[in-house]
Short mmCIF file of C-alpha atoms in Angstrom, two decimals:
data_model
loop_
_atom_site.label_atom_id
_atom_site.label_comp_id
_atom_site.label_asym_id
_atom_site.label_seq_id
_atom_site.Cartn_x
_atom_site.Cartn_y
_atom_site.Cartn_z
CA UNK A 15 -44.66 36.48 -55.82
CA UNK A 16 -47.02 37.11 -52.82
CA UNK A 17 -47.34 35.11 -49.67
CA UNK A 18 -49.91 35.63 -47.22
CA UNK A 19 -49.55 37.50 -43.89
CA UNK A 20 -51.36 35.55 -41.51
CA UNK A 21 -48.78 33.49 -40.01
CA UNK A 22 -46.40 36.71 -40.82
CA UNK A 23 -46.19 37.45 -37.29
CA UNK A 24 -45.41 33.90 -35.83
CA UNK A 25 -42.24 33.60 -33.22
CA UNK A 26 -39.54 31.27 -34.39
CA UNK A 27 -40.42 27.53 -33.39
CA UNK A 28 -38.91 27.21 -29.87
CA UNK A 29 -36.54 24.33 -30.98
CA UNK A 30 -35.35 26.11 -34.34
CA UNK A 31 -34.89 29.06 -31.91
CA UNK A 32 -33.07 27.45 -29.48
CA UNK A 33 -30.57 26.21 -31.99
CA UNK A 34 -30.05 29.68 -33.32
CA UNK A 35 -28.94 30.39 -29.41
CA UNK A 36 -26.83 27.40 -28.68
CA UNK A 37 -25.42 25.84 -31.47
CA UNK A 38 -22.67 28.95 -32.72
CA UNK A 39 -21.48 28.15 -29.04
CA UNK A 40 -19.33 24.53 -27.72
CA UNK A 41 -21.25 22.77 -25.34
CA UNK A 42 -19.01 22.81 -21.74
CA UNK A 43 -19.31 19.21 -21.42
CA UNK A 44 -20.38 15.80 -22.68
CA UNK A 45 -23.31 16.53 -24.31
CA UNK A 46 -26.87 15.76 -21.98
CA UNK A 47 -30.24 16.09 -24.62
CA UNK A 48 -33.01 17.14 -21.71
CA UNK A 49 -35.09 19.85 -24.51
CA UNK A 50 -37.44 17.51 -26.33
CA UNK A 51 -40.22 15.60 -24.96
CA UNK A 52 -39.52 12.27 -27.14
CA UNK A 53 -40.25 8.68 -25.18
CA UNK A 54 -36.64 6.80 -24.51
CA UNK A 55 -38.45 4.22 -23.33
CA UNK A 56 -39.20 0.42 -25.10
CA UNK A 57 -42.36 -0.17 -26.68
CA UNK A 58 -43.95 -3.53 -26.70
CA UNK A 59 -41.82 -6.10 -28.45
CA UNK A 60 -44.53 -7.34 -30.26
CA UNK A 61 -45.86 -3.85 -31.66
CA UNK A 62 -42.84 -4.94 -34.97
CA UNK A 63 -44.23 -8.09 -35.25
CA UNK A 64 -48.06 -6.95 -35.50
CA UNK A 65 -46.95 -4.65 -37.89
CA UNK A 66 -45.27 -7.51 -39.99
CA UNK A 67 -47.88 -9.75 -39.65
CA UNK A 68 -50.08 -6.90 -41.57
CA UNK A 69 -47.29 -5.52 -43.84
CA UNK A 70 -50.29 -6.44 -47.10
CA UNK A 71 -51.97 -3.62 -45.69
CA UNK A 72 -49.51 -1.44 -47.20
CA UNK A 73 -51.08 -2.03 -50.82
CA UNK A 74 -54.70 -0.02 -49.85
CA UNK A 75 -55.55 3.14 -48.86
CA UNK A 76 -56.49 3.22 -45.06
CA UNK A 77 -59.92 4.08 -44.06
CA UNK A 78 -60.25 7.92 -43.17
CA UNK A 79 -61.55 7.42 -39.80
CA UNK A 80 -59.82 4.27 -38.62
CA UNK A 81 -60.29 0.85 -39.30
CA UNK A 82 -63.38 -0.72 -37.35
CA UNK A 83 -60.47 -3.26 -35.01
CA UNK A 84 -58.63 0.72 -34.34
CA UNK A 85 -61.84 2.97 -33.24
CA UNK A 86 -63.28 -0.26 -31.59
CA UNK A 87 -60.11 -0.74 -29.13
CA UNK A 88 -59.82 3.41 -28.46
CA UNK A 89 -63.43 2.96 -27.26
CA UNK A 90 -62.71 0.28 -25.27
CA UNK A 91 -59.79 2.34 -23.62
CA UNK A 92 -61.78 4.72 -23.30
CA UNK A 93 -64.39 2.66 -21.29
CA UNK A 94 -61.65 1.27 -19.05
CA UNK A 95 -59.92 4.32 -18.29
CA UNK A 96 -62.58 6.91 -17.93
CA UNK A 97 -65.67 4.65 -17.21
CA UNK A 98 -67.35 6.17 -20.30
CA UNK A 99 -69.12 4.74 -22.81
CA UNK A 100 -68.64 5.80 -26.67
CA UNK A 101 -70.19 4.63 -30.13
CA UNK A 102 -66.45 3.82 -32.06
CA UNK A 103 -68.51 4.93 -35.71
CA UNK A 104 -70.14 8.12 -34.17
CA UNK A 105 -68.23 9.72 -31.32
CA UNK A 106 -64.28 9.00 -32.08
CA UNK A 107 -62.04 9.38 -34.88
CA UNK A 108 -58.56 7.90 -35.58
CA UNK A 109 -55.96 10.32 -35.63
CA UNK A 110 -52.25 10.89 -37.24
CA UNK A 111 -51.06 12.27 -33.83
CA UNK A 112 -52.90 14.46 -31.86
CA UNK A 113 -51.48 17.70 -33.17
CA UNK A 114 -53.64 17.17 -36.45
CA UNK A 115 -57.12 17.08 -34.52
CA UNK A 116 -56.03 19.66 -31.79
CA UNK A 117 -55.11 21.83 -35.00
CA UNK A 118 -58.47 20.21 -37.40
CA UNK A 119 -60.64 21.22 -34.33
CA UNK A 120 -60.44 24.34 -34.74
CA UNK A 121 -60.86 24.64 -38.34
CA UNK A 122 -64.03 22.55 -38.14
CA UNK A 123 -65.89 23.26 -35.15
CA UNK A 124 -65.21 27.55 -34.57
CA UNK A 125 -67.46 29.69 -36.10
CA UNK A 126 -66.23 32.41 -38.21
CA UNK A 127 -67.88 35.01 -35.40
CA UNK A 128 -69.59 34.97 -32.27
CA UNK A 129 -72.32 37.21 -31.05
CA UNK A 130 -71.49 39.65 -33.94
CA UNK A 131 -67.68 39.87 -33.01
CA UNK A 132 -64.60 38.57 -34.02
CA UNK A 133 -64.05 35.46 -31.87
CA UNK A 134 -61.67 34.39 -29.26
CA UNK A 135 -59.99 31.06 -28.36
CA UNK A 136 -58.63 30.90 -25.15
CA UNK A 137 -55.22 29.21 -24.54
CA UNK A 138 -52.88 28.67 -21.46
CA UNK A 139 -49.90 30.46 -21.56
CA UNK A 140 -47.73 28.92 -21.47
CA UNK A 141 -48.80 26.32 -24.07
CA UNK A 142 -48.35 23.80 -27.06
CA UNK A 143 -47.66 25.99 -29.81
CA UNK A 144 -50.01 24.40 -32.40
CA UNK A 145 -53.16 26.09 -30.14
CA UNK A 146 -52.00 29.42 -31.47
CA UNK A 147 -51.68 28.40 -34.98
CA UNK A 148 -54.72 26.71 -34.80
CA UNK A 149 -56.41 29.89 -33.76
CA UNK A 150 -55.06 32.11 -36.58
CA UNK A 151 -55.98 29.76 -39.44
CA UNK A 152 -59.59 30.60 -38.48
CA UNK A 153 -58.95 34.12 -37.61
CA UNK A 154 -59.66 33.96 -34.35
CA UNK A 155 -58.40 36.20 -31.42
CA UNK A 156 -55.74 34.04 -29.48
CA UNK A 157 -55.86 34.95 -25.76
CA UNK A 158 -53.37 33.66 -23.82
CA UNK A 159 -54.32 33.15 -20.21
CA UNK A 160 -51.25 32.71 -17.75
CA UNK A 161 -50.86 29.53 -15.94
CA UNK A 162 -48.98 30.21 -13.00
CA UNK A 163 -47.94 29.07 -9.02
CA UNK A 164 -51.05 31.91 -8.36
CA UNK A 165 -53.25 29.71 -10.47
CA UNK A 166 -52.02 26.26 -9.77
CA UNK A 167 -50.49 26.00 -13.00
CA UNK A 168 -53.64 25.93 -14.54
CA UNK A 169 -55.04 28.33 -16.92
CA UNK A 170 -57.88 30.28 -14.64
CA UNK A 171 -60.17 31.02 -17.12
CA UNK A 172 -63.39 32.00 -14.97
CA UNK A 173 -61.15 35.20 -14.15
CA UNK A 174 -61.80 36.19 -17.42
CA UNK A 175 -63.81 39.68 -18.63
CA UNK A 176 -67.37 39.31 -19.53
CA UNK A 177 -66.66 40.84 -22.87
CA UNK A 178 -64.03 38.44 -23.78
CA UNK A 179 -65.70 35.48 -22.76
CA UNK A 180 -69.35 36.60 -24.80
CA UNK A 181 -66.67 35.69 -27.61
CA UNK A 182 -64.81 33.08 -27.07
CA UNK A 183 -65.76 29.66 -28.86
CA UNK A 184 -62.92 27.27 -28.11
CA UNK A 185 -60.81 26.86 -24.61
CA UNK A 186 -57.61 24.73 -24.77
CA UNK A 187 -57.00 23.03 -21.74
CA UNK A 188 -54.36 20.59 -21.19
CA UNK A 189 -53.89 18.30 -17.97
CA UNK A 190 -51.55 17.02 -17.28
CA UNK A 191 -50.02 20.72 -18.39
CA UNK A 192 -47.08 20.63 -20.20
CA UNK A 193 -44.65 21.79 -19.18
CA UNK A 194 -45.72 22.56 -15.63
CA UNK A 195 -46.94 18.74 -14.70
CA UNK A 196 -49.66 20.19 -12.96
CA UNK A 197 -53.51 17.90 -13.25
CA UNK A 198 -56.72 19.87 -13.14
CA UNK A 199 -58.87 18.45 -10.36
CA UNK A 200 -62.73 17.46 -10.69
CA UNK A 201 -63.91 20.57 -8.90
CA UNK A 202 -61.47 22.44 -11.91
CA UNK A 203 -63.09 20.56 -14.80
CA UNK A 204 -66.46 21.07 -12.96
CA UNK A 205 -65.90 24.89 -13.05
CA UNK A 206 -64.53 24.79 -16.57
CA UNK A 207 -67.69 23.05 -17.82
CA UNK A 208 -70.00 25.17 -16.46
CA UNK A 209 -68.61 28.30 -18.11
CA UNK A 210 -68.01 26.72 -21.13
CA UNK A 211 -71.88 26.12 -20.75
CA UNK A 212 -72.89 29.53 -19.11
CA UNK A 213 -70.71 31.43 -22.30
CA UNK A 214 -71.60 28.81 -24.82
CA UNK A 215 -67.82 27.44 -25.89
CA UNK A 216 -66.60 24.59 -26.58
CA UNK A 217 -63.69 22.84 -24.14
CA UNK A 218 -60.88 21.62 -26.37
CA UNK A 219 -59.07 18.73 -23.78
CA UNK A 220 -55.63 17.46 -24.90
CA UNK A 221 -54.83 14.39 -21.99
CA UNK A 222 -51.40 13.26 -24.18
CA UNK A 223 -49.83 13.03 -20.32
CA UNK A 224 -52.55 11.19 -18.75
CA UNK A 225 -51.54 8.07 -18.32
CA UNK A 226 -47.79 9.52 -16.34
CA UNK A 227 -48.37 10.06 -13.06
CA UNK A 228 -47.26 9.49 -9.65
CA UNK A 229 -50.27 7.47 -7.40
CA UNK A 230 -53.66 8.58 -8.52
CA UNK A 231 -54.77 8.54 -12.28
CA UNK A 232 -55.48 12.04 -13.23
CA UNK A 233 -59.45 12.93 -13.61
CA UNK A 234 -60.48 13.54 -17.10
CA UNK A 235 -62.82 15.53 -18.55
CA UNK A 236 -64.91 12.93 -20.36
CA UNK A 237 -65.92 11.17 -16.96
CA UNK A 238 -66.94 14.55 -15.28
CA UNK A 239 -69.14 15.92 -18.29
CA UNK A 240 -70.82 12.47 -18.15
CA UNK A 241 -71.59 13.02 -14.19
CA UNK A 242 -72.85 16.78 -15.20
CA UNK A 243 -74.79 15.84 -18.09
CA UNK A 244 -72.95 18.26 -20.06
CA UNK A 245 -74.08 18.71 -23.64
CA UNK A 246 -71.52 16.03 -25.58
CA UNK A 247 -71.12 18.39 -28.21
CA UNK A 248 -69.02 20.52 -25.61
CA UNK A 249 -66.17 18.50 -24.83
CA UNK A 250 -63.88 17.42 -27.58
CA UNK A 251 -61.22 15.03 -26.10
CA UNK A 252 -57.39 14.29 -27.51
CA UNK A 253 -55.02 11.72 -26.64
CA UNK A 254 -52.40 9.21 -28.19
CA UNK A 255 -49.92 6.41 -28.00
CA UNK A 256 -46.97 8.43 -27.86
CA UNK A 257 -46.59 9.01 -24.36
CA UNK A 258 -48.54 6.68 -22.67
CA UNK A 259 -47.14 3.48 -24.96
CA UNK A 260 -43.54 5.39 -25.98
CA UNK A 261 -44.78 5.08 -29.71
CA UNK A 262 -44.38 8.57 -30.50
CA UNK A 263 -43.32 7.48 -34.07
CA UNK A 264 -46.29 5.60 -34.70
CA UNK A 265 -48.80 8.71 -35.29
CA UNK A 266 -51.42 7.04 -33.48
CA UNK A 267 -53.77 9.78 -31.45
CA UNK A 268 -57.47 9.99 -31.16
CA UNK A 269 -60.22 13.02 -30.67
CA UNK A 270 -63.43 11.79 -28.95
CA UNK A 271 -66.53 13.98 -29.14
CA UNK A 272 -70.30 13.98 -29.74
CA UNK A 273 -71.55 12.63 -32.93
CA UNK A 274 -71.83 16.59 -34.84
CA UNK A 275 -68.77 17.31 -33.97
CA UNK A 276 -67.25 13.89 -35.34
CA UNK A 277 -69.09 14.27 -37.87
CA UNK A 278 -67.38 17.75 -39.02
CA UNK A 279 -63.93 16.63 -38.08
CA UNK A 280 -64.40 13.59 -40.45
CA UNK A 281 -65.68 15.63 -43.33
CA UNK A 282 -62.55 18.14 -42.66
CA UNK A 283 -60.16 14.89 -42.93
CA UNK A 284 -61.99 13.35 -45.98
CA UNK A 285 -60.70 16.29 -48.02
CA UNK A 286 -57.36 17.17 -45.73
CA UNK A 287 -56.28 14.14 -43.87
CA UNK A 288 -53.48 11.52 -43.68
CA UNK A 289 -54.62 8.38 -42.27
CA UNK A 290 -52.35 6.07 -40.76
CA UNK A 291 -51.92 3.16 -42.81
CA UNK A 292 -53.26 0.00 -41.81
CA UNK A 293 -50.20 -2.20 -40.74
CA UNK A 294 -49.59 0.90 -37.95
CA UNK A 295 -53.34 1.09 -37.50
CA UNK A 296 -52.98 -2.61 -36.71
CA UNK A 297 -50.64 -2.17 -34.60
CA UNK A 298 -52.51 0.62 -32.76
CA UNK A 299 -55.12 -1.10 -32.07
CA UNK A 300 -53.03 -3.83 -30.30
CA UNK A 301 -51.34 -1.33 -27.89
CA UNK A 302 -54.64 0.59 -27.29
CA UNK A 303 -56.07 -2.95 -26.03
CA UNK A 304 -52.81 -3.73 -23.38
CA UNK A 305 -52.16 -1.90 -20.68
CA UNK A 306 -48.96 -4.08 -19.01
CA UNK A 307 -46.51 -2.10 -20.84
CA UNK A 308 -48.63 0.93 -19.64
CA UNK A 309 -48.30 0.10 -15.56
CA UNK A 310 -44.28 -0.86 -16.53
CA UNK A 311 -43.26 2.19 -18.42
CA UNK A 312 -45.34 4.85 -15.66
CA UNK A 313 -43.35 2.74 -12.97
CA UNK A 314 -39.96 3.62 -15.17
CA UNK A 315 -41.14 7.76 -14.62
CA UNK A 316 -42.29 7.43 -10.72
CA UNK A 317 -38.38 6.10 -10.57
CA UNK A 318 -37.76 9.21 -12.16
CA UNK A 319 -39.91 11.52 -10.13
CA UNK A 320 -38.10 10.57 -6.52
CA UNK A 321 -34.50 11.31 -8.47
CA UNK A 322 -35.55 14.49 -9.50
CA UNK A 323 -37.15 15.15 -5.82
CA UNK A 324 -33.47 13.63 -4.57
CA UNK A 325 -31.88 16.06 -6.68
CA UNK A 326 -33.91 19.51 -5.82
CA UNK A 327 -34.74 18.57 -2.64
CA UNK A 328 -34.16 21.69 -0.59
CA UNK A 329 -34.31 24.08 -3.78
CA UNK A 330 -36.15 27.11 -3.31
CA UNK A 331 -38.96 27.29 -5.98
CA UNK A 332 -38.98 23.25 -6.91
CA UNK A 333 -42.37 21.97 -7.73
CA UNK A 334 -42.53 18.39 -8.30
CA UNK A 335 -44.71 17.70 -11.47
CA UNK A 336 -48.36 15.83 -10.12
CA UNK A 337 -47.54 13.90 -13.93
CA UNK A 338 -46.03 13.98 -17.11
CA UNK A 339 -42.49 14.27 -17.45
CA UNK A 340 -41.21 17.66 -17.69
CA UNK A 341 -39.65 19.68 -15.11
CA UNK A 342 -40.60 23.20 -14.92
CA UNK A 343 -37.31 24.71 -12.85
CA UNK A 344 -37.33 28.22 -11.58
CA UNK A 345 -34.36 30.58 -12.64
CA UNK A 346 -33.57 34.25 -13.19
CA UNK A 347 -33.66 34.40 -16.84
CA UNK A 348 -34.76 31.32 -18.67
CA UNK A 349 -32.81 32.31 -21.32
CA UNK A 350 -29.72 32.83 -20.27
CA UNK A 351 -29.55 30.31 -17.97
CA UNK A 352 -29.71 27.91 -20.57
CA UNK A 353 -26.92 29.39 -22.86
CA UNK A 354 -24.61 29.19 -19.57
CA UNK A 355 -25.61 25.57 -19.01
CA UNK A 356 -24.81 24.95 -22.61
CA UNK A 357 -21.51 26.61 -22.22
CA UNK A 358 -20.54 25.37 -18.93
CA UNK A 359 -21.52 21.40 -18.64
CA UNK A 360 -22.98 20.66 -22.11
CA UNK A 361 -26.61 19.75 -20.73
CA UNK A 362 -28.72 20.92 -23.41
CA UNK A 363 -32.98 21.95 -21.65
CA UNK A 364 -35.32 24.74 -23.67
CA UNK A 365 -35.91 27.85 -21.61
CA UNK A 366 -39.60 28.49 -20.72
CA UNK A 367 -40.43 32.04 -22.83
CA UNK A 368 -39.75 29.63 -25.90
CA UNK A 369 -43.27 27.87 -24.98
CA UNK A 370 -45.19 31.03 -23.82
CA UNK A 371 -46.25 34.62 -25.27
CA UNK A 372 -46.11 37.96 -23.59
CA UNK A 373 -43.95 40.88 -23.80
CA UNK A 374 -40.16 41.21 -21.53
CA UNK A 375 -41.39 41.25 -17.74
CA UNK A 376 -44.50 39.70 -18.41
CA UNK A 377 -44.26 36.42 -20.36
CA UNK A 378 -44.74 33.45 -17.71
CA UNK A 379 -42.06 31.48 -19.05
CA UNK A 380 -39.06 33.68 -18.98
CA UNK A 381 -38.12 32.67 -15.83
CA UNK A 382 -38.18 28.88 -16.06
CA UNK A 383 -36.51 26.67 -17.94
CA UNK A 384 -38.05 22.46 -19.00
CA UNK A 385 -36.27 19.90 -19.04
CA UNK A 386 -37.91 16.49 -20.01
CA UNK A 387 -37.25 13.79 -17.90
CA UNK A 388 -37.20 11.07 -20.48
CA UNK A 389 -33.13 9.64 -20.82
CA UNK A 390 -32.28 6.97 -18.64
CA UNK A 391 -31.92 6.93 -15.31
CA UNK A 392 -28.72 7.14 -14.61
CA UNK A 393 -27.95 9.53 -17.46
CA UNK A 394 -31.13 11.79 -16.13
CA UNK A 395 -29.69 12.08 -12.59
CA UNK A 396 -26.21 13.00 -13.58
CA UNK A 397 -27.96 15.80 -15.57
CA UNK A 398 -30.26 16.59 -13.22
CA UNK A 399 -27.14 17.18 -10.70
CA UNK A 400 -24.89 18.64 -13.08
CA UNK A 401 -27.87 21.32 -13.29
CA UNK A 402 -28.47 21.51 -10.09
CA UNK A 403 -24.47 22.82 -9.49
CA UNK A 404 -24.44 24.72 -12.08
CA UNK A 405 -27.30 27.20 -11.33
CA UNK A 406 -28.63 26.43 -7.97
CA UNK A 407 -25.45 26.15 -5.92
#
């Protein structure tokens, strides 16, 4: 029997891979989960009830693109939060999480080759792993783009050669970055836009953080390609409920674009897609539309930014994240620092190579380590400080 070689080459998963390095070994201590980026928070009480209230829903098939009530409230959100108007049948799309569009994107909007050569899709390094594989499937060229203290933890792009832009036809950006926490600024997406525009690409913006933050709500890139007059058909915009409304389990994202581009995602997901049924998308809709439990859960993580300043405060190489809520910790060896840490206290965090490419001495993650910020408080700072004395002190 043969099996295809295009995903032959493909790293481990990080998580798989890190329990191939910790779990042969006993943790040193009561066990502290900090590796996975999964909300601890409560969702809306009512979010069970809606879903009850619908449950008769289960008997159809859910419309591919999202019920009416489901595209209606994401462009309402939309609206509210970006001060940008869309057309919910033409220019969004229900999603099952955002890693199906970010990964559908690329199969339905990149060309097959681009002036004549085999094309590019740029990516920050380091990344959400489903860009890569998203790239492959359509044969693309992956370039991964380091996103570094030199570059503001931001992907510099512009920096790039002539020869490699003239190919590229997709840029992954995502801001806030995970896991850095770093928030690309206006005059960033302004400068991202343009050569998008100059080198004819499209801009592929996942936001899944933006609603985490500490004071000022991070600009997206829908509100400054609408002050541009960028071409609609550039930006394709991702987001979802699992951060921003701890609903993680609920599979409800969107992907927001101009009307072609919808248009092609949709026909991809009429013949590949999963919709979310319609109790959930019922339910979606609801938590789309609120935004209390939105203002109460960010004020549960700006808690949890001042402990983690408390705790590093005075640590050489601490950055506070701008949003989201990962910590991105400097360390010799990402690696091994988090096998000792296993070993030594039981707090469990995901070295930074696992997220990034590049060989030994150059891959941008192999000397940091995440750890998500997402237990409760009190259990987050004792990890945080057992951490902190167990690698810093």
């Amino acid at each position: 029997m043969n099996f295809p070689e295009r995903f032959s080459d493909l790293p481990e998963y990080a998580f798989p891979r890190l329990r191939t390095l910790l779990d042969h070994h006993q943790p040193g201590g009561e066990v502290v989960h900090m590796t996975i980026g999964a909300p601890m928070h409560d969702f809306p009480a009512w979010v069970t009830d809606v879903i009850t209230e619908n449950a008769a829903g289960f008997k159809g098939y859910p419309p591919n693109e999202g019920s009416p009530e489901l595209r209606s409230a994401i462009t309402d959100w939309i609206d509210r939060r970006y001060r940008v108007s869309m057309d919910p049948d033409t220019n969004v799309m229900a999603l099952n999480g955002t890693r199906e569009g970010l990964y559908n994107a690329a199969m339905a909007l990149c060309p097959e080759q681009k002036n004549g050569e085999k094309p590019v899709i740029l990516c920050p390094n380091p990344f959400y792993q489903v860009y890569m594989v998203a790239s492959l499937s359509v044969r693309a060229e992956p370039v991964f783009v380091s996103a570094t203290a030199a570059t503001g933890h931001l992907p510099n792009y512009s920096g790039l050669p002539k020869d490699v832009l003239n190919r590229t036809v997709a840029a992954y950006i995502c801001s806030p970055a995970n896991p850095q926490g770093a928030v690309a600024s206006r005059d960033y997406w302004v400068e991202l836009i343009q050569l998008a525009e100059t080198y004819d690409f499209r801009i592929f913006a996942d936001e899944c953080y933006s609603e985490i933050y500490r004071d000022t709500a991070p600009t997206g890139v829908l509100t400054v390609a609408q002050e541009l007059g960028a071409d609609p058909e550039r930006i394709t915009f991702f987001n979802s409920l699992s951060k921003r409304s701890n609903l993680a389990g609920l599979r409800s994202g969107l992907i927001a674009g101009g009307p072609e581009t919808i248009k092609r995602v949709k026909q991809l997901r009429n013949y590949a897609g999963a919709p979310l049924p319609l109790p959930l998308q019922a339910a979606a809709a609801k938590v789309w539309a609120d935004e209390v439990h939105v203002v109460e859960n960010r004020a549960l993580y700006q808690e949890k930014y001042t402990i983690a300043d408390e705790v590093f405060a005075g640590v050489q190489g601490y950055m506070p994240p701008e949003a989201g809520f990962f910590l991105w910790l400097p360390v010799e060896n990402g690696e091994e620092t988090t096998l000792r840490l296993w070993q030594e206290t039981g707090v469990r965090v995901l070295p930074g190579a696992y997220l990034s490419q590049g060989d030994p001495g150059q891959n941008p993650g192999e000397q940091f380590i995440r750890v998500a910020m997402v237990a409760p408080k009190t259990e987050l700072r004792q990890g945080l400080v057992t951490l902190r004395d167990c690698i810093y002190s």
